[in-house]
Short mmCIF file of C-alpha atoms in Angstrom, two decimals:
data_model
loop_
_atom_site.label_atom_id
_atom_site.label_comp_id
_atom_site.label_asym_id
_atom_site.label_seq_id
_atom_site.Cartn_x
_atom_site.Cartn_y
_atom_site.Cartn_z
CA MET P 1 0.00 0.00 0.00
CA VAL P 2 2.80 2.37 0.89
CA SER P 3 4.78 1.47 -2.21
CA GLY P 4 1.75 2.12 -4.41
CA SER P 5 1.36 5.60 -2.93
CA VAL P 6 5.04 6.30 -3.55
CA VAL P 7 4.74 5.22 -7.17
CA VAL P 8 1.71 7.45 -7.68
CA ALA P 9 3.48 10.40 -6.07
CA LEU P 10 6.54 9.89 -8.26
CA LEU P 11 4.39 9.68 -11.39
CA ALA P 12 2.56 12.86 -10.38
CA ILE P 13 5.85 14.68 -9.84
CA ALA P 14 7.22 13.42 -13.16
CA SER P 15 4.14 14.63 -14.99
CA ILE P 16 4.37 18.24 -13.76
CA ARG P 17 5.96 20.84 -16.04
CA VAL P 18 6.15 24.62 -15.60
CA VAL P 19 6.26 26.84 -18.68
CA GLN P 20 7.65 30.32 -17.94
CA GLN P 21 5.99 33.53 -19.13
CA TYR P 22 8.66 34.04 -21.84
CA GLN P 23 8.43 30.42 -23.05
CA ARG P 24 6.17 28.21 -25.10
CA GLY P 25 6.02 24.45 -24.61
CA VAL P 26 6.01 22.13 -27.62
CA HIS P 27 4.18 18.99 -26.48
CA PHE P 28 5.26 15.68 -28.08
CA ARG P 29 3.33 12.42 -27.62
CA LEU P 30 4.97 9.32 -29.01
CA GLY P 31 7.12 11.52 -31.26
CA ARG P 32 4.30 13.65 -32.67
CA VAL P 33 3.53 17.28 -31.84
CA ILE P 34 0.05 17.43 -30.34
CA ALA P 35 -0.01 21.03 -29.06
CA VAL P 36 1.92 24.18 -28.15
CA ARG P 37 1.43 24.89 -24.46
CA GLU P 38 1.05 28.41 -23.08
CA PRO P 39 2.84 29.62 -19.91
CA GLY P 40 1.71 28.05 -16.64
CA LEU P 41 1.51 24.68 -14.92
CA ARG P 42 1.25 21.83 -17.42
CA PHE P 43 0.84 18.06 -17.07
CA ILE P 44 2.20 15.37 -19.33
CA VAL P 45 2.08 11.60 -19.33
CA PRO P 46 5.44 10.31 -18.15
CA ILE P 47 7.49 8.22 -20.59
CA ILE P 48 4.93 8.73 -23.38
CA ASP P 49 4.99 12.55 -23.52
CA ARG P 50 7.82 15.08 -23.82
CA LEU P 51 7.59 18.86 -23.40
CA LEU P 52 10.24 21.11 -25.00
CA ARG P 53 10.33 24.65 -23.69
CA ILE P 54 11.25 27.29 -26.32
CA SER P 55 12.24 30.83 -25.34
CA MET P 56 10.30 33.57 -27.14
CA ARG P 57 12.59 36.40 -26.01
CA ILE P 58 14.73 38.47 -28.37
CA VAL P 59 18.17 36.93 -28.77
CA THR P 60 21.31 39.03 -29.38
CA MET P 61 23.69 37.22 -31.72
CA PRO P 62 27.11 38.70 -32.59
CA ILE P 63 28.22 38.04 -36.16
CA GLN P 64 31.95 37.50 -36.08
CA SER P 65 34.24 39.67 -38.20
CA GLN P 66 34.22 38.74 -41.88
CA GLY P 67 36.96 39.45 -44.43
CA ILE P 68 35.04 40.96 -47.33
CA ILE P 69 36.13 42.44 -50.67
CA THR P 70 33.91 45.36 -51.71
CA ARG P 71 32.77 46.09 -55.24
CA ASP P 72 35.72 48.45 -55.78
CA ASN P 73 38.20 45.74 -54.67
CA VAL P 74 38.95 47.03 -51.16
CA SER P 75 39.49 44.41 -48.46
CA VAL P 76 37.64 45.20 -45.22
CA ASP P 77 36.82 43.31 -42.02
CA ILE P 78 33.24 43.85 -40.88
CA ALA P 79 31.55 42.62 -37.71
CA ALA P 80 27.83 42.91 -37.07
CA VAL P 81 25.13 42.01 -34.58
CA ALA P 82 21.71 40.48 -35.24
CA TYR P 83 18.58 40.49 -33.07
CA PHE P 84 15.94 37.80 -33.60
CA ARG P 85 13.17 36.02 -31.77
CA VAL P 86 11.10 32.87 -32.20
CA VAL P 87 7.53 33.62 -33.27
CA ASP P 88 6.42 30.04 -34.01
CA ALA P 89 7.67 27.53 -31.47
CA ARG P 90 6.40 24.53 -33.46
CA LYS P 91 8.44 25.44 -36.57
CA ALA P 92 11.51 26.38 -34.52
CA VAL P 93 11.56 22.80 -33.14
CA VAL P 94 10.30 20.72 -36.06
CA VAL P 95 11.60 22.48 -39.18
CA ILE P 96 15.21 23.14 -38.15
CA GLU P 97 17.54 21.33 -35.80
CA ASN P 98 19.49 24.22 -34.20
CA VAL P 99 17.96 27.58 -34.96
CA ASN P 100 20.74 29.65 -33.31
CA ALA P 101 23.54 27.98 -35.29
CA ALA P 102 21.53 28.23 -38.51
CA ILE P 103 20.89 31.94 -38.10
CA ASP P 104 24.55 32.53 -37.27
CA GLN P 105 25.69 30.85 -40.48
CA ILE P 106 23.09 32.46 -42.75
CA ALA P 107 23.83 35.87 -41.21
CA GLN P 108 27.57 35.56 -41.99
CA THR P 109 26.86 34.50 -45.58
CA THR P 110 24.32 37.25 -46.14
CA LEU P 111 26.69 39.85 -44.68
CA ARG P 112 29.42 38.89 -47.15
CA ASN P 113 27.06 38.85 -50.12
CA VAL P 114 25.42 42.20 -49.39
CA VAL P 115 28.58 44.11 -48.53
CA GLY P 116 30.36 42.67 -51.57
CA GLN P 117 27.78 44.36 -53.82
CA HIS P 118 28.62 47.86 -52.52
CA SER P 119 31.64 50.12 -52.84
CA LEU P 120 33.65 51.21 -49.82
CA ASP P 121 32.12 54.70 -49.82
CA GLU P 122 28.62 53.19 -49.83
CA VAL P 123 29.52 50.83 -46.98
CA LEU P 124 30.74 53.75 -44.87
CA ALA P 125 27.98 56.21 -45.77
CA GLN P 126 24.93 53.98 -46.30
CA THR P 127 25.06 51.59 -43.36
CA GLU P 128 21.32 51.92 -42.74
CA LYS P 129 20.58 50.78 -46.30
CA ILE P 130 22.92 47.80 -45.96
CA ASN P 131 21.41 46.89 -42.58
CA GLY P 132 17.95 46.93 -44.12
CA SER P 133 19.03 44.74 -47.03
CA ILE P 134 20.62 42.14 -44.72
CA ARG P 135 17.56 42.08 -42.47
CA GLN P 136 15.19 41.67 -45.42
CA ILE P 137 17.16 38.71 -46.83
CA LEU P 138 17.38 37.05 -43.42
CA ASP P 139 13.68 37.53 -42.79
CA THR P 140 12.82 35.87 -46.10
CA THR P 141 14.90 32.83 -45.13
CA THR P 142 14.10 32.50 -41.43
CA VAL P 143 10.34 32.93 -41.73
CA GLU P 144 10.18 29.24 -42.68
CA TRP P 145 11.93 28.42 -39.42
CA GLY P 146 9.43 30.31 -37.25
CA VAL P 147 11.97 33.04 -36.50
CA GLU P 148 11.74 36.79 -37.06
CA VAL P 149 14.89 38.90 -37.44
CA THR P 150 14.07 42.23 -35.78
CA LEU P 151 17.31 44.15 -36.38
CA VAL P 152 20.75 43.86 -38.00
CA GLU P 153 23.49 46.42 -37.39
CA LEU P 154 27.04 46.70 -38.73
CA LYS P 155 29.06 47.00 -35.54
CA ASP P 156 32.68 47.43 -36.60
CA ILE P 157 34.38 48.20 -39.93
CA GLN P 158 38.16 47.67 -40.06
CA LEU P 159 40.04 49.23 -42.98
CA PRO P 160 43.63 48.54 -44.15
CA ASP P 161 46.22 51.02 -42.88
CA SER P 162 47.01 52.19 -46.42
CA MET P 163 43.35 52.98 -47.01
CA LYS P 164 43.14 54.87 -43.71
CA ARG P 165 46.10 57.03 -44.72
CA ALA P 166 44.60 57.67 -48.15
CA MET P 167 41.27 58.70 -46.61
CA ALA P 168 43.07 60.96 -44.15
CA ARG P 169 44.92 62.69 -47.00
CA GLU P 170 41.68 63.06 -48.92
CA ALA P 171 39.94 64.61 -45.91
CA GLU P 172 42.89 66.94 -45.34
CA ALA P 173 42.87 68.05 -48.98
CA GLU P 174 39.13 68.65 -48.82
CA ARG P 175 39.52 70.84 -45.73
CA GLU P 176 42.35 72.80 -47.32
CA LYS P 177 40.18 73.38 -50.37
CA ARG P 178 37.36 74.70 -48.21
CA ALA P 179 39.76 76.92 -46.27
CA LYS P 180 41.16 78.43 -49.47
CA ILE P 181 37.69 79.04 -50.88
CA ILE P 182 36.58 80.74 -47.67
CA ALA P 183 39.76 82.86 -47.56
CA ALA P 184 39.27 83.87 -51.22
CA GLU P 185 35.66 84.85 -50.56
CA GLY P 186 36.78 86.91 -47.57
CA GLU P 187 39.46 88.67 -49.62
CA ALA P 188 36.91 89.45 -52.34
CA ARG P 189 34.46 90.93 -49.85
CA ALA P 190 37.22 92.89 -48.10
CA ALA P 191 38.45 94.27 -51.45
CA ALA P 192 34.92 95.33 -52.36
CA ALA P 193 34.48 97.04 -48.99
CA LEU P 194 37.85 98.80 -49.34
CA GLY P 195 36.86 99.95 -52.82
CA ASP P 196 33.66 101.47 -51.47
CA ALA P 197 35.62 103.16 -48.67
CA SER P 198 38.14 104.52 -51.18
CA ASP P 199 35.36 105.97 -53.33
CA THR P 200 33.87 107.63 -50.27
CA MET P 201 37.21 109.14 -49.26
CA MET P 202 37.78 110.39 -52.82
CA ARG P 203 34.47 112.24 -52.64
CA HIS P 204 35.25 113.56 -49.15
CA PRO P 205 39.02 114.29 -48.75
CA LEU P 206 38.57 115.37 -45.15
CA ALA P 207 37.44 111.89 -44.28
CA LEU P 208 40.92 110.57 -45.05
CA GLN P 209 42.50 113.22 -42.80
CA LEU P 210 40.10 112.35 -39.99
CA ARG P 211 40.97 108.70 -40.40
CA ASN P 212 44.67 109.54 -40.20
CA LEU P 213 44.14 111.52 -37.01
CA GLN P 214 42.12 108.66 -35.53
CA THR P 215 44.98 106.26 -36.33
CA LEU P 216 47.46 108.55 -34.60
CA LEU P 217 45.16 108.74 -31.59
CA GLU P 218 44.99 104.95 -31.39
CA LEU P 219 48.76 104.72 -31.58
CA GLY P 220 49.10 107.28 -28.80
CA VAL P 221 46.89 105.29 -26.46
CA GLU P 222 49.28 102.33 -26.63
CA LYS P 223 52.16 104.59 -25.39
CA ASN P 224 54.38 103.63 -28.28
CA THR P 225 57.78 105.29 -28.67
CA THR P 226 57.60 105.04 -32.47
CA ILE P 227 54.93 106.84 -34.46
CA VAL P 228 54.24 105.80 -38.02
CA PHE P 229 52.68 108.51 -40.16
CA PRO P 230 50.35 107.43 -42.95
CA ALA P 231 51.48 108.22 -46.49
CA PRO P 232 48.77 110.87 -47.19
CA LEU P 233 49.75 112.72 -44.00
CA MET P 234 53.41 112.62 -45.01
CA THR P 235 52.43 114.06 -48.38
CA ALA P 236 50.57 116.89 -46.65
CA ILE P 237 53.63 117.60 -44.47
CA GLY P 238 55.83 117.60 -47.57
CA GLU P 239 53.54 120.03 -49.36
CA LEU P 240 53.54 122.30 -46.31
CA THR P 241 57.37 122.20 -46.19
CA THR P 242 57.54 123.03 -49.89
CA PHE P 243 55.15 125.94 -49.39
CA LEU P 244 57.24 127.32 -46.50
CA THR P 245 60.44 126.92 -48.50
CA ARG P 246 58.88 128.71 -51.45
CA GLU P 247 57.68 131.52 -49.23
CA SER P 248 61.12 131.78 -47.61
CA ASP P 249 62.80 131.96 -51.03
CA ALA P 250 60.35 134.62 -52.16
CA SER P 251 61.03 136.61 -48.99
CA ARG P 252 64.78 136.42 -49.61
CA SER P 253 64.30 137.53 -53.22
CA THR P 254 62.25 140.53 -52.04
CA GLU P 255 64.89 141.53 -49.49
CA GLN P 256 67.62 141.25 -52.14
CA THR P 257 65.59 143.37 -54.55
CA VAL P 258 65.03 146.00 -51.89
CA ARG P 259 68.71 145.96 -50.97
CA GLN P 260 69.72 146.37 -54.62
CA ALA P 261 67.24 149.25 -55.01
CA GLY P 262 68.67 150.92 -51.89
CA ASP P 263 72.22 150.55 -53.18
CA THR P 264 71.15 152.11 -56.49
CA LEU P 265 69.56 155.06 -54.73
CA VAL P 266 72.63 155.59 -52.59
CA HIS P 267 74.87 155.46 -55.62
CA ALA P 268 72.68 157.98 -57.46
CA ALA P 269 72.72 160.33 -54.49
CA THR P 270 76.48 160.13 -54.33
CA LEU P 271 76.80 161.04 -57.99
CA ARG P 272 74.57 164.07 -57.53
CA THR P 273 76.59 165.30 -54.53
CA GLY P 274 79.82 164.98 -56.45
CA ALA P 275 78.42 166.96 -59.34
#
């Protein structure tokens, strides 16, 4: 009597299965799938039945680095990561033997095929497009396995050292070109502004003198021991010096003329006295 109770208790314990919230149970009876069990407490017939629990959570699968030759014959090493989840537990158990290994292999192959159809510039600049292409191809294949690929991302792109140096030189040349264009545009605008200022000063000569005085004032604030006079101011000083020299020469000529006239008068008076 006691042994019978023990056997019944053992059979009851052996028949109890718990399916977690994130799992689905594929129920086999004599080798055939009879149902997919939802989460909760489930009972099976010992020895005759078997319950496989399949996780329905999203799985993160790294895709190991692949040596790939792009369309423009550049060798690159690319690693990626794929996210997938089981949506049909029956197919994930019956149709394919090891769904994780299968997705790993098909992901590596698809990565090589898709990247090989693009040039290096497209791989670097259009990663979203490549990710979408890989995901679409994987989805088409894995839907028969009861698996949905939710996301594929290129994680790491390794370039040869020679290609890195070439890209660095290209980027440097591009920046130098932009710098020269910006400098040329600045020179053109500055020249136009200086031309307008020159026209204004030609119409108003006093404006140039005021500007010269302002420059001298700015130099004086700095307490410099050397003063640099602008060329127009030096010209004005030269003209003033020439004017003073001319006036001085004219004054000397007048004095000499007066002196000669006085000597003539004295001589004439002497002649009259002698007569």
